[in-house]
Amino acid sequence: VSSGLHGKSINASKKRFQSSDKWIVFHEKFGTTHRTSVATTAFVHPFVLCLFGGSVVVKHTERKVLVDGWMELPMAAQVGVFLREIRKQLEVLLQKVFEHSDKRQIEKMDHDMIEGIVSILSSECA
């Protein structure tokens, strides 16, 4: 069975990929007996997988990070540890957001951390 981007996917006609376009996420998957296709797709930077994917394991000696037990991302161990720690803080922040319905309280919470994550993703994923 082959797989690929569905012809109606916005990325189906993309001919050139940037070095950060190694991972693609999708919302829809469907197929026939001969082909599986994905649609509603987006290319993501490996940092995004570390911050929002499954569990993160840093393999120091192999210089890679394992996300969700199967996605191998080549990166320095220090970067992997850094992203894993940011992820822990991000999870705490998101839990606070879910627990507080008062928008004013949410706006005050951890503004610097949110700005830092946006800055990292903007500079590395651009």
mmCIF file of C-alpha atoms in Angstrom:
data_model
loop_
_atom_site.group_PDB
_atom_site.id
_atom_site.type_symbol
_atom_site.label_atom_id
_atom_site.label_comp_id
_atom_site.label_asym_id
_atom_site.label_seq_id
_atom_site.Cartn_x
_atom_site.Cartn_y
_atom_site.Cartn_z
ATOM 1 C CA VAL A 1 0.000 0.000 0.000
ATOM 2 C CA SER A 2 1.447 3.384 -0.991
ATOM 3 C CA SER A 3 0.801 6.655 0.801
ATOM 4 C CA GLY A 4 0.945 10.328 -0.053
ATOM 5 C CA LEU A 5 -0.685 13.709 0.015
ATOM 6 C CA HIS A 6 -4.182 13.846 -1.386
ATOM 7 C CA GLY A 7 -4.449 15.904 -4.569
ATOM 8 C CA LYS A 8 -6.761 18.387 -2.818
ATOM 9 C CA SER A 9 -4.259 18.948 0.018
ATOM 10 C CA ILE A 10 -2.805 22.447 0.031
ATOM 11 C CA ASN A 11 0.689 20.914 0.095
ATOM 12 C CA ALA A 12 0.123 18.411 -2.730
ATOM 13 C CA SER A 13 1.625 20.682 -5.375
ATOM 14 C CA LYS A 14 4.624 21.701 -3.270
ATOM 15 C CA LYS A 15 7.757 20.804 -5.210
ATOM 16 C CA ARG A 16 10.501 22.155 -2.956
ATOM 17 C CA PHE A 17 10.812 21.629 0.740
ATOM 18 C CA GLN A 18 12.870 23.590 3.234
ATOM 19 C CA SER A 19 15.209 21.737 5.592
ATOM 20 C CA SER A 20 12.691 22.272 8.402
ATOM 21 C CA ASP A 21 9.916 20.617 6.333
ATOM 22 C CA LYS A 22 10.845 17.128 7.471
ATOM 23 C CA TRP A 23 7.664 16.522 9.417
ATOM 24 C CA ILE A 24 4.072 16.873 8.360
ATOM 25 C CA VAL A 25 0.967 16.722 10.507
ATOM 26 C CA PHE A 26 -2.454 15.940 9.147
ATOM 27 C CA HIS A 27 -6.051 16.086 10.229
ATOM 28 C CA GLU A 28 -7.602 13.654 7.745
ATOM 29 C CA LYS A 29 -6.468 10.223 6.583
ATOM 30 C CA PHE A 30 -8.393 8.051 4.161
ATOM 31 C CA GLY A 31 -7.658 5.443 1.576
ATOM 32 C CA THR A 32 -8.409 2.619 -0.734
ATOM 33 C CA THR A 33 -6.983 -0.877 -0.839
ATOM 34 C CA HIS A 34 -4.012 0.457 -2.846
ATOM 35 C CA ARG A 35 -3.304 3.914 -1.419
ATOM 36 C CA THR A 36 -3.578 5.869 1.812
ATOM 37 C CA SER A 37 -3.827 9.642 1.489
ATOM 38 C CA VAL A 38 -3.660 12.482 3.971
ATOM 39 C CA ALA A 39 -5.286 15.890 3.652
ATOM 40 C CA THR A 40 -5.544 19.047 5.745
ATOM 41 C CA THR A 41 -1.784 19.021 6.200
ATOM 42 C CA ALA A 42 0.860 21.318 7.635
ATOM 43 C CA PHE A 43 4.633 21.059 7.734
ATOM 44 C CA VAL A 44 6.099 21.520 11.208
ATOM 45 C CA HIS A 45 9.541 22.193 12.616
ATOM 46 C CA PRO A 46 11.019 19.532 14.929
ATOM 47 C CA PHE A 47 10.883 22.009 17.834
ATOM 48 C CA VAL A 48 7.090 22.042 17.522
ATOM 49 C CA LEU A 49 7.044 18.254 17.849
ATOM 50 C CA CYS A 50 9.142 18.494 21.013
ATOM 51 C CA LEU A 51 6.840 21.110 22.541
ATOM 52 C CA PHE A 52 3.466 19.682 21.534
ATOM 53 C CA GLY A 53 4.036 16.026 20.546
ATOM 54 C CA GLY A 54 4.104 12.935 22.745
ATOM 55 C CA SER A 55 6.629 12.071 25.442
ATOM 56 C CA VAL A 56 10.162 13.422 24.959
ATOM 57 C CA VAL A 57 13.272 11.317 25.608
ATOM 58 C CA VAL A 58 16.707 12.857 25.100
ATOM 59 C CA LYS A 59 19.321 10.363 23.868
ATOM 60 C CA HIS A 60 22.466 12.222 24.900
ATOM 61 C CA THR A 61 25.146 9.991 23.368
ATOM 62 C CA GLU A 62 23.223 9.560 20.110
ATOM 63 C CA ARG A 63 22.581 13.315 19.774
ATOM 64 C CA LYS A 64 18.888 12.873 19.118
ATOM 65 C CA VAL A 65 15.511 13.269 20.730
ATOM 66 C CA LEU A 66 12.797 10.625 20.607
ATOM 67 C CA VAL A 67 9.236 12.004 20.583
ATOM 68 C CA ASP A 68 6.297 9.733 21.360
ATOM 69 C CA GLY A 69 8.554 6.682 21.240
ATOM 70 C CA TRP A 70 9.040 6.706 17.457
ATOM 71 C CA MET A 71 9.902 10.140 16.008
ATOM 72 C CA GLU A 72 13.698 10.505 15.958
ATOM 73 C CA LEU A 73 14.868 14.108 15.764
ATOM 74 C CA PRO A 74 18.584 14.792 15.316
ATOM 75 C CA MET A 75 19.633 17.577 17.696
ATOM 76 C CA ALA A 76 22.168 18.353 20.352
ATOM 77 C CA ALA A 77 21.328 16.923 23.757
ATOM 78 C CA GLN A 78 21.408 20.402 25.337
ATOM 79 C CA VAL A 79 18.728 21.601 22.916
ATOM 80 C CA GLY A 80 16.606 18.533 23.614
ATOM 81 C CA VAL A 81 16.857 19.029 27.373
ATOM 82 C CA PHE A 82 16.066 22.736 26.978
ATOM 83 C CA LEU A 83 12.946 21.987 24.908
ATOM 84 C CA ARG A 84 11.856 19.254 27.327
ATOM 85 C CA GLU A 85 12.094 21.699 30.247
ATOM 86 C CA ILE A 86 10.219 24.414 28.346
ATOM 87 C CA ARG A 87 7.557 21.839 27.563
ATOM 88 C CA LYS A 88 7.134 21.041 31.273
ATOM 89 C CA GLN A 89 6.690 24.732 32.021
ATOM 90 C CA LEU A 90 4.312 25.107 29.082
ATOM 91 C CA GLU A 91 2.166 22.249 30.406
ATOM 92 C CA VAL A 92 1.952 23.979 33.803
ATOM 93 C CA LEU A 93 1.037 27.254 32.109
ATOM 94 C CA LEU A 94 -1.666 25.625 29.976
ATOM 95 C CA GLN A 95 -3.117 23.938 33.061
ATOM 96 C CA LYS A 96 -3.339 27.366 34.726
ATOM 97 C CA VAL A 97 -5.085 28.752 31.646
ATOM 98 C CA PHE A 98 -7.645 25.933 31.695
ATOM 99 C CA GLU A 99 -8.301 26.436 35.403
ATOM 100 C CA HIS A 100 -8.825 30.210 35.188
ATOM 101 C CA SER A 101 -11.687 31.550 33.139
ATOM 102 C CA ASP A 102 -10.911 35.188 34.030
ATOM 103 C CA LYS A 103 -9.139 36.601 30.975
ATOM 104 C CA ARG A 104 -7.366 39.292 33.009
ATOM 105 C CA GLN A 105 -5.697 36.651 35.193
ATOM 106 C CA ILE A 106 -4.614 34.652 32.163
ATOM 107 C CA GLU A 107 -3.104 37.715 30.506
ATOM 108 C CA LYS A 108 -0.967 38.364 33.589
ATOM 109 C CA MET A 109 0.239 34.765 33.951
ATOM 110 C CA ASP A 110 3.667 33.896 32.636
ATOM 111 C CA HIS A 111 3.646 36.491 29.864
ATOM 112 C CA ASP A 112 7.441 36.279 29.558
ATOM 113 C CA MET A 113 7.350 32.518 29.047
ATOM 114 C CA ILE A 114 4.767 32.773 26.284
ATOM 115 C CA GLU A 115 6.794 35.496 24.577
ATOM 116 C CA GLY A 116 9.924 33.339 24.841
ATOM 117 C CA ILE A 117 8.273 30.325 23.227
ATOM 118 C CA VAL A 118 6.839 32.455 20.443
ATOM 119 C CA SER A 119 10.295 33.958 19.878
ATOM 120 C CA ILE A 120 11.975 30.524 19.690
ATOM 121 C CA LEU A 121 9.406 29.130 17.297
ATOM 122 C CA SER A 122 9.389 32.285 15.171
ATOM 123 C CA SER A 123 13.158 32.372 14.746
ATOM 124 C CA GLU A 124 13.730 28.627 14.290
ATOM 125 C CA CYS A 125 10.656 27.822 12.225
ATOM 126 C CA ALA A 126 10.757 30.765 9.850
#
